[in-house]
Short mmCIF file of C-alpha atoms and ligand atoms in Angstrom, two decimals:
data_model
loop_
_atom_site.label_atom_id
_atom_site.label_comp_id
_atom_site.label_asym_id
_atom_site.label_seq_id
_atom_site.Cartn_x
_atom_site.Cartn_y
_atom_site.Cartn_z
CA UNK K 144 46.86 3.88 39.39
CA UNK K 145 45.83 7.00 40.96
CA UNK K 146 41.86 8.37 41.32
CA UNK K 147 43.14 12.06 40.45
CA UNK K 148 44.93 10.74 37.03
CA UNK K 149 40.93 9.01 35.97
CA UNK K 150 39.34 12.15 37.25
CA UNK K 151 41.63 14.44 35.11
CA UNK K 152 41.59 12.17 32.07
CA UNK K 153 37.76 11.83 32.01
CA UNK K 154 37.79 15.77 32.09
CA UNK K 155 39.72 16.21 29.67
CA UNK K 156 37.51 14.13 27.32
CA UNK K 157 39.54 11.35 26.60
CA UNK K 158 38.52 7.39 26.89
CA UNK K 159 38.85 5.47 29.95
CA UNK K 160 40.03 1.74 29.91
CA UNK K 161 38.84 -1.31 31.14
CA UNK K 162 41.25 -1.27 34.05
CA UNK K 163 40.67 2.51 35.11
CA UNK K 164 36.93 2.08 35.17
CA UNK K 165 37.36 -1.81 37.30
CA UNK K 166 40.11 0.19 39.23
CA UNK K 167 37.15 3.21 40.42
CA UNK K 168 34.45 0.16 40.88
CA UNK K 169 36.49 -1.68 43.47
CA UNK K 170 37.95 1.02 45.12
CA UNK K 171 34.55 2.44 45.73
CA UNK K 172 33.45 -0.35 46.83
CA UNK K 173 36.10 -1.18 49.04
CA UNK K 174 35.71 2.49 50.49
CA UNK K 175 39.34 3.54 49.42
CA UNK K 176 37.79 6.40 46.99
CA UNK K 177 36.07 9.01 48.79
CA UNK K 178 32.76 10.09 47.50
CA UNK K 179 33.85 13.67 46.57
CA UNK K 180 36.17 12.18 44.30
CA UNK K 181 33.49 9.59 42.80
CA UNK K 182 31.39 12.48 42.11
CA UNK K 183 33.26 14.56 40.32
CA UNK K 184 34.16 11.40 37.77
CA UNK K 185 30.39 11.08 37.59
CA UNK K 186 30.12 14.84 36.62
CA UNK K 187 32.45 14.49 33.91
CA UNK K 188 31.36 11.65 32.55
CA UNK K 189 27.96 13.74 32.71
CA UNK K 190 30.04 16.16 30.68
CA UNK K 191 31.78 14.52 28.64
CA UNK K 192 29.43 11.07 27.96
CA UNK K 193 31.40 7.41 27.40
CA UNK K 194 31.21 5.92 24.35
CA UNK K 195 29.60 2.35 24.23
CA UNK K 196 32.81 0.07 24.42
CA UNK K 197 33.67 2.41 28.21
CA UNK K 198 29.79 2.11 28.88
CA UNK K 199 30.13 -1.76 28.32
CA UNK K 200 32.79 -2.04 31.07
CA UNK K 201 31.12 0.62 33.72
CA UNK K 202 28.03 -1.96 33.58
CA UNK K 203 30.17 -5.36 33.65
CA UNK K 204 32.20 -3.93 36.72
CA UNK K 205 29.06 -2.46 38.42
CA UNK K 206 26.98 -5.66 37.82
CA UNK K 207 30.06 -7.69 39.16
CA UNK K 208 30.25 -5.44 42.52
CA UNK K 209 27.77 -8.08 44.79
CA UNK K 210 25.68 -11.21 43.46
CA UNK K 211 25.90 -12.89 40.33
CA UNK K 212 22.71 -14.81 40.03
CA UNK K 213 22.54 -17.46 37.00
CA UNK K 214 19.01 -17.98 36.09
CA UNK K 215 19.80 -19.44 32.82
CA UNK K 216 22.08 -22.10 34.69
CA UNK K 217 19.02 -22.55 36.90
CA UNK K 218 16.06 -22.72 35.32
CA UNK K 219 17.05 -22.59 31.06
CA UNK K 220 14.61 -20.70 29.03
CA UNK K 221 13.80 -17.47 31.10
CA UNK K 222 12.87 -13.81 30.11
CA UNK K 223 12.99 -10.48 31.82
CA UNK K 224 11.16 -7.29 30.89
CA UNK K 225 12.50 -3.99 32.41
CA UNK K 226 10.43 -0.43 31.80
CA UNK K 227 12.50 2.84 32.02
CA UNK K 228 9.79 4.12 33.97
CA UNK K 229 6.75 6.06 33.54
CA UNK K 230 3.35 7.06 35.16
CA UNK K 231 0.58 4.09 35.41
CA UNK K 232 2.99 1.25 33.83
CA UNK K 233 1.36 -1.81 35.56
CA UNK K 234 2.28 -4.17 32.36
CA UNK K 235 4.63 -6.36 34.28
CA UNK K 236 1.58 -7.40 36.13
CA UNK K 237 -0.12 -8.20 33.00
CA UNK K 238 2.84 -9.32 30.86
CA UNK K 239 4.14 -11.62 33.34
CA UNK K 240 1.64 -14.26 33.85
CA UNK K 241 1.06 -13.92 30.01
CA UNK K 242 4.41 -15.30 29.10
CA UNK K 243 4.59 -17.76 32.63
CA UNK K 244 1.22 -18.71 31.40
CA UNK K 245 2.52 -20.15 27.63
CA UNK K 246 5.18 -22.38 29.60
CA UNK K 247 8.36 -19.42 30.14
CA UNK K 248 9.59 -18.90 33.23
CA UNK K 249 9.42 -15.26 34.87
CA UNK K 250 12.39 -15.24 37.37
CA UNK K 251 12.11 -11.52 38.21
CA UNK K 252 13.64 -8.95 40.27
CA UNK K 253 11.54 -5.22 40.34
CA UNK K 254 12.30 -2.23 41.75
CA UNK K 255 9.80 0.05 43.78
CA UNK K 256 8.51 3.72 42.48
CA UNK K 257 11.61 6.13 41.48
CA UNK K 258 10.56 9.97 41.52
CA UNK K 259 7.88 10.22 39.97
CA UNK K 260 7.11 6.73 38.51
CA UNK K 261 5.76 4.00 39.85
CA UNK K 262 7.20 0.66 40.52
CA UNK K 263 5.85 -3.21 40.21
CA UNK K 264 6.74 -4.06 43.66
CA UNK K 265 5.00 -0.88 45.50
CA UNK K 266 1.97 -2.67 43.32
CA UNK K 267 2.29 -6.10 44.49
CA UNK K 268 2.24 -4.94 47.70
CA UNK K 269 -0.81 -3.29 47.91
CA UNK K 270 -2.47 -7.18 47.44
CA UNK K 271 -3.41 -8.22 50.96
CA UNK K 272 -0.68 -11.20 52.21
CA UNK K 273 1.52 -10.07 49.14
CA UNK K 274 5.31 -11.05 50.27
CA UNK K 275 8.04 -9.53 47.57
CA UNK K 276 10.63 -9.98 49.81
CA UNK K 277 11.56 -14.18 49.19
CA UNK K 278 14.60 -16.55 50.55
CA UNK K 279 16.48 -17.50 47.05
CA UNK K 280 15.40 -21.28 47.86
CA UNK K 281 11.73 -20.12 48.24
CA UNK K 282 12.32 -18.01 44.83
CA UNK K 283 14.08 -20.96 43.09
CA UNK K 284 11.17 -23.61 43.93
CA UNK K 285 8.09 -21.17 42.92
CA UNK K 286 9.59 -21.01 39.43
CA UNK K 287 10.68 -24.43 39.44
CA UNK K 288 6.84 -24.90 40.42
CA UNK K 289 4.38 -22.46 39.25
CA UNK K 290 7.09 -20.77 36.48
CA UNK K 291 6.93 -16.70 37.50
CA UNK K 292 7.50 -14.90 40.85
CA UNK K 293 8.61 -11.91 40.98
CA UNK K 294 10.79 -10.11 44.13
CA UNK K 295 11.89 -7.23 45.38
CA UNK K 296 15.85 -6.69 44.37
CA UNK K 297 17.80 -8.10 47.00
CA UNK K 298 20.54 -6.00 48.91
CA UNK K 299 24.01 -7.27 46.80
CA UNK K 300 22.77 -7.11 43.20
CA UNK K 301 25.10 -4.44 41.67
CA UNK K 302 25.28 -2.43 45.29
CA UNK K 303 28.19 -0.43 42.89
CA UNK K 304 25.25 1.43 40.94
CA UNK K 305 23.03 1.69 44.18
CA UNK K 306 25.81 3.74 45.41
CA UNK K 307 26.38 5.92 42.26
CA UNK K 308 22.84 6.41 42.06
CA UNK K 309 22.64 7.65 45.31
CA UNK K 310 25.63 10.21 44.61
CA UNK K 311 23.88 11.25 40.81
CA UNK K 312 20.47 12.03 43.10
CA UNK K 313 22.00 14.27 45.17
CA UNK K 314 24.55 15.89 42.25
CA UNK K 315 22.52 16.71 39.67
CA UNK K 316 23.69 14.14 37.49
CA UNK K 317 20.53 11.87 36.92
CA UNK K 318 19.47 12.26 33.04
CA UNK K 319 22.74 11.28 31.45
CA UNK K 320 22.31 8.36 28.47
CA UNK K 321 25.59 6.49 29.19
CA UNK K 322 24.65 6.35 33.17
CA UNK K 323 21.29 5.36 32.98
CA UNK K 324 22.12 2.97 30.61
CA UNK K 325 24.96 1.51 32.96
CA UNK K 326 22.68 1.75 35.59
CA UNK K 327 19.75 -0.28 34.85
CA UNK K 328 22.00 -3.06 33.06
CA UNK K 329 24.18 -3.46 35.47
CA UNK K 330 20.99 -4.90 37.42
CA UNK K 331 19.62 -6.84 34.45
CA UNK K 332 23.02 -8.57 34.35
CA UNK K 333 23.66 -9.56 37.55
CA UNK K 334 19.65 -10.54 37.90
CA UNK K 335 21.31 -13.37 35.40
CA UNK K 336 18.32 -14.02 32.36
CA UNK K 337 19.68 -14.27 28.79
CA UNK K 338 16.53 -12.85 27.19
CA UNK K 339 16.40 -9.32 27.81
CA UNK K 340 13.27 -7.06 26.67
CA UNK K 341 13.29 -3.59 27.42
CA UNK K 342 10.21 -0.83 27.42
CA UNK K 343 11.89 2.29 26.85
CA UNK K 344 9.34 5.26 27.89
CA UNK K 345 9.44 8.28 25.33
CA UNK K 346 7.62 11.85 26.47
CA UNK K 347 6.14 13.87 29.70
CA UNK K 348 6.07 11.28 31.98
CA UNK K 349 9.63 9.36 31.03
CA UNK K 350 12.96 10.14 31.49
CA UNK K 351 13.54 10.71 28.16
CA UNK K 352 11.40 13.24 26.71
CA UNK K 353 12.09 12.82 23.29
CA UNK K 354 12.41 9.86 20.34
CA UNK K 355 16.04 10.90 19.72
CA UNK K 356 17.61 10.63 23.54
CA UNK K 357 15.47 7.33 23.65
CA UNK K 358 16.08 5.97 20.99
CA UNK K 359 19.77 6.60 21.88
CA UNK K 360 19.82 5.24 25.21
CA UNK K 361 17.84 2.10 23.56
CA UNK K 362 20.48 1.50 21.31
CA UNK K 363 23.02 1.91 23.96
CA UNK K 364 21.49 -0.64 26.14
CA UNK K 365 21.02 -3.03 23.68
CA UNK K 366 24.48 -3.15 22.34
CA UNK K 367 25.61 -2.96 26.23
CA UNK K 368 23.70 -6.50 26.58
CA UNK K 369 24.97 -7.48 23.18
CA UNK K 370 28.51 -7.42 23.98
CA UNK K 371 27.78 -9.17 27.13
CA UNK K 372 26.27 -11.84 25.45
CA UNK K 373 22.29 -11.46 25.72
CA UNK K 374 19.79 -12.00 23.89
CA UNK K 375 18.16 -8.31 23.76
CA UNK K 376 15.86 -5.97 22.25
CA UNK K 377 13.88 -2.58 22.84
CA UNK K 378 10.54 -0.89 22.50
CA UNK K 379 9.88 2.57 22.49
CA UNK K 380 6.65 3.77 23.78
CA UNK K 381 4.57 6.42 24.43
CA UNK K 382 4.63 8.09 27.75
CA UNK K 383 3.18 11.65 26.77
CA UNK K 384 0.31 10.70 29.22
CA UNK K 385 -0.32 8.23 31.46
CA UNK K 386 -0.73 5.05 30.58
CA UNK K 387 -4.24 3.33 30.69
CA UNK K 388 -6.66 5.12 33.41
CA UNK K 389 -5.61 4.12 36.58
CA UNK K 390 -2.35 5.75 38.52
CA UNK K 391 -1.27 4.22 41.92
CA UNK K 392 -0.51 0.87 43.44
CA UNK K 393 -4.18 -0.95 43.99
CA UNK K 394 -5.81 0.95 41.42
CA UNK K 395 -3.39 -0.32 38.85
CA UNK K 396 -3.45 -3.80 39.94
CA UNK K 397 -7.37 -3.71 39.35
CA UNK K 398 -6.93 -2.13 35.85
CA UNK K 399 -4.05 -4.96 35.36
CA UNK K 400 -6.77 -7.12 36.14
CA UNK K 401 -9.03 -5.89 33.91
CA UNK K 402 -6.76 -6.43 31.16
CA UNK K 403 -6.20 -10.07 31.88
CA UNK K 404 -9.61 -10.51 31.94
CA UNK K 405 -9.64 -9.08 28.21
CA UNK K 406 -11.37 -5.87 28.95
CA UNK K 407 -10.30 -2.60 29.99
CA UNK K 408 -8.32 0.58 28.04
CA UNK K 409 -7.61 -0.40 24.53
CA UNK K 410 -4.10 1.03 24.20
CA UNK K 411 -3.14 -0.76 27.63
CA UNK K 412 -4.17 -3.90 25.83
CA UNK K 413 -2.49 -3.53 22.96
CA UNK K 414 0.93 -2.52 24.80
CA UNK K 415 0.46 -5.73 26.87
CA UNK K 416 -0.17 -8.01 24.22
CA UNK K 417 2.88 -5.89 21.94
CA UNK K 418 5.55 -6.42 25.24
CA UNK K 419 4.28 -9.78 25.64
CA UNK K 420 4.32 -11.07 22.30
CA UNK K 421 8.41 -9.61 22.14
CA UNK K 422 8.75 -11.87 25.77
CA UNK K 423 7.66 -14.67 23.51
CA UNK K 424 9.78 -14.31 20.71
CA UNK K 425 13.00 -13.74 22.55
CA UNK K 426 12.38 -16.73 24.60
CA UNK K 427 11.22 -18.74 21.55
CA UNK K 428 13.08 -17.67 18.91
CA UNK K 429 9.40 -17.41 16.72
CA UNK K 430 7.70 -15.50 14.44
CA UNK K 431 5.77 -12.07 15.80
CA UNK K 432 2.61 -13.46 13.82
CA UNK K 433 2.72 -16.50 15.93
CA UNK K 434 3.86 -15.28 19.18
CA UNK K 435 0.81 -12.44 19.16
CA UNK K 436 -1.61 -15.52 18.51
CA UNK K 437 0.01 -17.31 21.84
CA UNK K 438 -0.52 -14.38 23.81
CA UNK K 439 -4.02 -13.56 22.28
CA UNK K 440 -4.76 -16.66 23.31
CA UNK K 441 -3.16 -16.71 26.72
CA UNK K 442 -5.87 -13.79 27.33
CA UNK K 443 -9.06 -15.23 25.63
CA UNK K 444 -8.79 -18.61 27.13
CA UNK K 445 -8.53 -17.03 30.74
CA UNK K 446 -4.75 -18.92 31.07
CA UNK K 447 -3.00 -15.73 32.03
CA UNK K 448 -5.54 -14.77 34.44
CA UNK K 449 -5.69 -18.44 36.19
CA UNK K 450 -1.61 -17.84 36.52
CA UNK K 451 -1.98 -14.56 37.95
CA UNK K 452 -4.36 -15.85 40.71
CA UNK K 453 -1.77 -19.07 41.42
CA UNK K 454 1.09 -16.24 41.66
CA UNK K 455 -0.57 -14.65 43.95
CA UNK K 456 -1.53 -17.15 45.90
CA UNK K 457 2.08 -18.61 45.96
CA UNK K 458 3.14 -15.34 47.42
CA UNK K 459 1.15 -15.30 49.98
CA UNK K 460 -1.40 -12.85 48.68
CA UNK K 461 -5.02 -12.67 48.88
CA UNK K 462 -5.89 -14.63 45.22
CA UNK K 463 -10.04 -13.42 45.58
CA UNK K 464 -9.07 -9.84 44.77
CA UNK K 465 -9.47 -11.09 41.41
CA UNK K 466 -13.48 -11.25 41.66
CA UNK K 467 -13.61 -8.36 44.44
CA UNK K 468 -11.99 -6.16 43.73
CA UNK K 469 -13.65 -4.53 47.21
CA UNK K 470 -10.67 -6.56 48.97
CA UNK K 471 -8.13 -4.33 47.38
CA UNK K 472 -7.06 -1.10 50.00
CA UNK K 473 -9.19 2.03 48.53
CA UNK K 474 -8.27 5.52 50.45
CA UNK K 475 -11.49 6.71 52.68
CA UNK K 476 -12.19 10.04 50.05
CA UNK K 477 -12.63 10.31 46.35
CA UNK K 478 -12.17 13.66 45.44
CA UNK K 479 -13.29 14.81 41.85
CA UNK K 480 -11.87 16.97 39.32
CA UNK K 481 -13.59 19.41 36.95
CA UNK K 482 -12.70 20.66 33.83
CA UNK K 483 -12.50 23.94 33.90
CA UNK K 484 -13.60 24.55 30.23
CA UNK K 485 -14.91 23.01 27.49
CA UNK K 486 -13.08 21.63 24.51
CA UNK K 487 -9.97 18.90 23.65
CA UNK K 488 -7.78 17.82 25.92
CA UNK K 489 -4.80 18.63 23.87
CA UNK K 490 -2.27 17.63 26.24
CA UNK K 491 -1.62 15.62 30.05
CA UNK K 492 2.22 16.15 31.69
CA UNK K 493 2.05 12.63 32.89
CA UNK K 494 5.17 13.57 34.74
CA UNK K 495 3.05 16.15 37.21
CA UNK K 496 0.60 13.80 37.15
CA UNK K 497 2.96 10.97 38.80
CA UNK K 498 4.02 13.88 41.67
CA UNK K 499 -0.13 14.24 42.34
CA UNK K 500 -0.53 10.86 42.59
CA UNK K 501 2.48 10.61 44.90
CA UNK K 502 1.07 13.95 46.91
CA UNK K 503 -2.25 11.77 47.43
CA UNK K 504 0.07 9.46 49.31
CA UNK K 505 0.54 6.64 46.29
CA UNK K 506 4.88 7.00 46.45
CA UNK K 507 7.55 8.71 48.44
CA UNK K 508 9.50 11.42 48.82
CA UNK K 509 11.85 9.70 50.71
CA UNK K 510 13.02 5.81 50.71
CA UNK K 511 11.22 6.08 54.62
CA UNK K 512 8.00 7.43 53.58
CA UNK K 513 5.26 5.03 53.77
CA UNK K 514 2.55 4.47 50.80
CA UNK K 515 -0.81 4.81 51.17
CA UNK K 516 -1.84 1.74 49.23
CA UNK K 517 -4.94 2.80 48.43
CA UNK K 518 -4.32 6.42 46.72
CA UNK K 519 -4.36 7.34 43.17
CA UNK K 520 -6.04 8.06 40.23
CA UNK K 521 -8.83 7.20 38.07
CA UNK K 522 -8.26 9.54 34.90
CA UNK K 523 -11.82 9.44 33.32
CA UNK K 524 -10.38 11.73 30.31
CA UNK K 525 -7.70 11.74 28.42
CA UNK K 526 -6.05 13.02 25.38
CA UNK K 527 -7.90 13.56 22.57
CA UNK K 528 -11.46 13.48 24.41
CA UNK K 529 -13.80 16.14 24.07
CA UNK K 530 -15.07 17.59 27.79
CA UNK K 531 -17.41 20.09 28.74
CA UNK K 532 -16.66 22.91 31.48
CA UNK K 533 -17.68 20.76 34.95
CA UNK K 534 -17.39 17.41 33.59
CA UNK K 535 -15.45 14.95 35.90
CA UNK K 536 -12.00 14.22 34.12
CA UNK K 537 -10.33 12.35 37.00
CA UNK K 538 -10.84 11.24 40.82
CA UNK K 539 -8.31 11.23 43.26
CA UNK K 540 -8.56 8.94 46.25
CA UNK K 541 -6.50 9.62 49.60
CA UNK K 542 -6.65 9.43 52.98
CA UNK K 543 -5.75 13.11 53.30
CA UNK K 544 -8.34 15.57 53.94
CA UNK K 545 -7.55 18.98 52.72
CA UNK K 546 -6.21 18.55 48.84
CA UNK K 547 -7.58 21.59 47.28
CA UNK K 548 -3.75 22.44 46.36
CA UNK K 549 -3.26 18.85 44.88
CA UNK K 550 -6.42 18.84 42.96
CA UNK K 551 -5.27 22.12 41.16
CA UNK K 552 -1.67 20.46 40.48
CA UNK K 553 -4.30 17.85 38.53
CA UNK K 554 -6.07 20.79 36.65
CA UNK K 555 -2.75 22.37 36.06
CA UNK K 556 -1.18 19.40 34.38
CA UNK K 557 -4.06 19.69 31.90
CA UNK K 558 -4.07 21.59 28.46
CA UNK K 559 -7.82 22.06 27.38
CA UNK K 560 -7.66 23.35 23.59
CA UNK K 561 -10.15 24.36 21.40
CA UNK K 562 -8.89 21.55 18.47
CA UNK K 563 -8.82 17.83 18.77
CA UNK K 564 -5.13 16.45 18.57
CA UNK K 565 -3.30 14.00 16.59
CA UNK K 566 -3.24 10.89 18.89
CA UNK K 567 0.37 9.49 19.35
CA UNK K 568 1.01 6.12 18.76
CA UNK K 569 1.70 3.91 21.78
CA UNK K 570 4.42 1.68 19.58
CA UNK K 571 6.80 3.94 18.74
CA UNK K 572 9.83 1.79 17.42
CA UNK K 573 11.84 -1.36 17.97
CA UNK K 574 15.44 -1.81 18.23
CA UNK K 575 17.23 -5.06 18.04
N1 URA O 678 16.37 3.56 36.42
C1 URA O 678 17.54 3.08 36.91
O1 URA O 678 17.60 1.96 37.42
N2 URA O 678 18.65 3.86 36.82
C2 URA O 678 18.64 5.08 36.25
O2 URA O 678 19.67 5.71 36.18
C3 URA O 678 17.41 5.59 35.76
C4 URA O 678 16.29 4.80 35.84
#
């Protein structure tokens, strides 16, 4: 088999087979394909898409190219969530202990922020102590023990798309269905759970900025997992702003808080309780009516709370951020932002909103960078409010002194109208 025969066949249009695509896998991974030639099959697959049955096999051969980990084998009945991405998505941190809380193990593996978006273990991190990165053993006996922890991905699961990602960053060829798809479950199935739920982001902030292309790559992923024998489904949801109040890593563990504790932005809560309920019914193979009251209940009765403190605690993090919040890292200046008329806001690009909050120092430019724990957002308006020219619609807190340009990246991601909106739903469909 020759690279230059795949290459020419993939740009032609036609279908590649099992053994072409395991073929480019291995030899990439062995280092006998050079990258110019790897990129230019990713660019016409960008071209030219895959259909599900070639997706199927890029994932299999990309999730076989390190570890294999078999959680099922391990521990039986686990579940794994996985979020597209978006701008203030802390629900893992809510979700988790939920669903660990009812008696389901949470074996997890999370990513950290990607462009724009955030990411659960950036999060974690910003507890005091907090250790994401675990020996398997040490992983193994906190789930055998206190059923959730969640880690950082370790270095050999699916290396094969860490690679191709790293070629589509630098190529242009990022927002392409079939490759995203590919890419993110070629993690979930080497990470090794049989129930599968995944939060596909629609709008400003998400990858996919519109129902159609997610709802497309939802049902691509979900057949993808399918054919490989999970147990799947997928939510879309509304990232047209972002979601809840707070953006960057401490700041959305307190607001994660907040929710456990039953309080805090209403369509947060409901998204939580939505995800977590799907968790539950995956797992359980129940009714939604019943799983919502587990989870309801999870909440009311202070359960999933009690579990998020004993994760935390089991990972080495301070557990008394939970009643002081004053242990959390807050940046030294809270600089606020005015509206600068009066009337609806009609619209927030949550997207520009994710590159201020990384700007104030909450996520990188580059994998080097350091955070600054402590940065972010607290979005006192949002979509659909009325405010009045000089009102305080957000604060940002860094440890940077001169933001005058940031804080009019903030403004500019605003659209102040003089009509009040039709709110979008957060739930926008289910696929299973
Ligand atoms: N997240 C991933 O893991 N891969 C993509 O391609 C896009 C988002």
């Amino acid at each position: 088999m020759r690279m230059y025969d795949i290459i020419e066949k993939k740009r032609n249009g036609k279908s590649l087979t099992k053994d072409e695509i395991s073929f480019v896998i291995d030899g990439m991974i062995k280092k006998e394909i050079p990258d110019y030639q790897i990129s230019s099959l990713i660019m016409a697959i960008y071209l030219n898409g895959m259909n599900d049955t070639e997706t199927t096999y890029l994932t299999d051969s990309m999730a076989h190219s390190g570890d294999m980990i078999n959680l099922e084998e391990m521990f039986g009945e686990t579940v794994d969530k996985h979020s597209t991405g978006g701008v203030g998505d802390k629900t893992s941190l809510v979700i988790c202990p939920i669903v660990a809380s009812l008696g389901i193990k949470v074996a997890k593996m999370s990513g950290r922020g990607l462009g724009h978006t955030g990411g659960t273990i950036d999060k974690l991190e910003s507890i005091p102590g907090f250790k994401v990165d675990l020996k398997e053993k040490d992983f193994v006996k906190q789930v055998e023990d206190i059923g959730i922890s969640i880690i950082s991905q370790t270095g050999n699961i699916a290396p094969a798309d860490k690679k191709i990602y790293a070629l589509r960053d630098t190529t242009a060829t990022v927002s392409n269905i079939p490759l995203i798809a590919s890419s993110i479950m070629s993690k979930k199935i080497a990470a090794g759970d049989k129930n599968i739920l995944l939060d596909v982001k629609v709008g400003s902030g998400a990858f996919m900025k519109t129902k159609k292309e997610a709802t497309e790559l939802a049902n691509k992923m979900v057949n993808i997992g399918k054919k490989l024998g999970k147990n799947i489904s997928a939510i879309l949801t509304n990232m047209d702003e972002p979601l809840g109040n707070y953006v960057g890593n401490s700041l959305e563990v307190i607001e994660a808080i907040s929710i456990l504790k039953g309080r805090g932005n209403p369509e947060l809560k409901e998204l939580c309780i939505t995800l977590a309920t799907n968790m539950v019914m995956l797992a359980r193979g129940i009714k939604e009516a019943n799983a919502r009251k587990l989870v309801i209940n999870s909440i009311n009765s202070g359960k999933a709370l009690e579990k998020f403190k004993e994760f935390i605690k089991y990972q080495h993090g301070n557990p008394d951020i939970v009643d002081d919040y004053k242990l959390l890292p807050i940046s030294k200046y809270g600089y606020e932002v005015k509206a600068n008329k009066t009337g609806y806001i009609t619209k927030m690009n949550a997207e520009e909103i994710g590159k201020v909050a990384n700007l104030l120092g909450a996520g990188r430019s580059t994998m080097e960078d350091t955070i600054d724990y402590g940065a972010g957002i607290i979005i006192e308006s949002k979509v659909g409010n009325y405010v009045r020219k000089g009102k305080i619609i957000a604060t940002l807190y860094t440890n940077k002194e001169d933001i005058d340009d940031i804080a009019s990246k903030y403004l500019n991601a605003i659209t102040i109208s003089n009509y009040k909106p039709n709110k979008k739903k957060m739930i926008l469909g289910k696929i299973k």
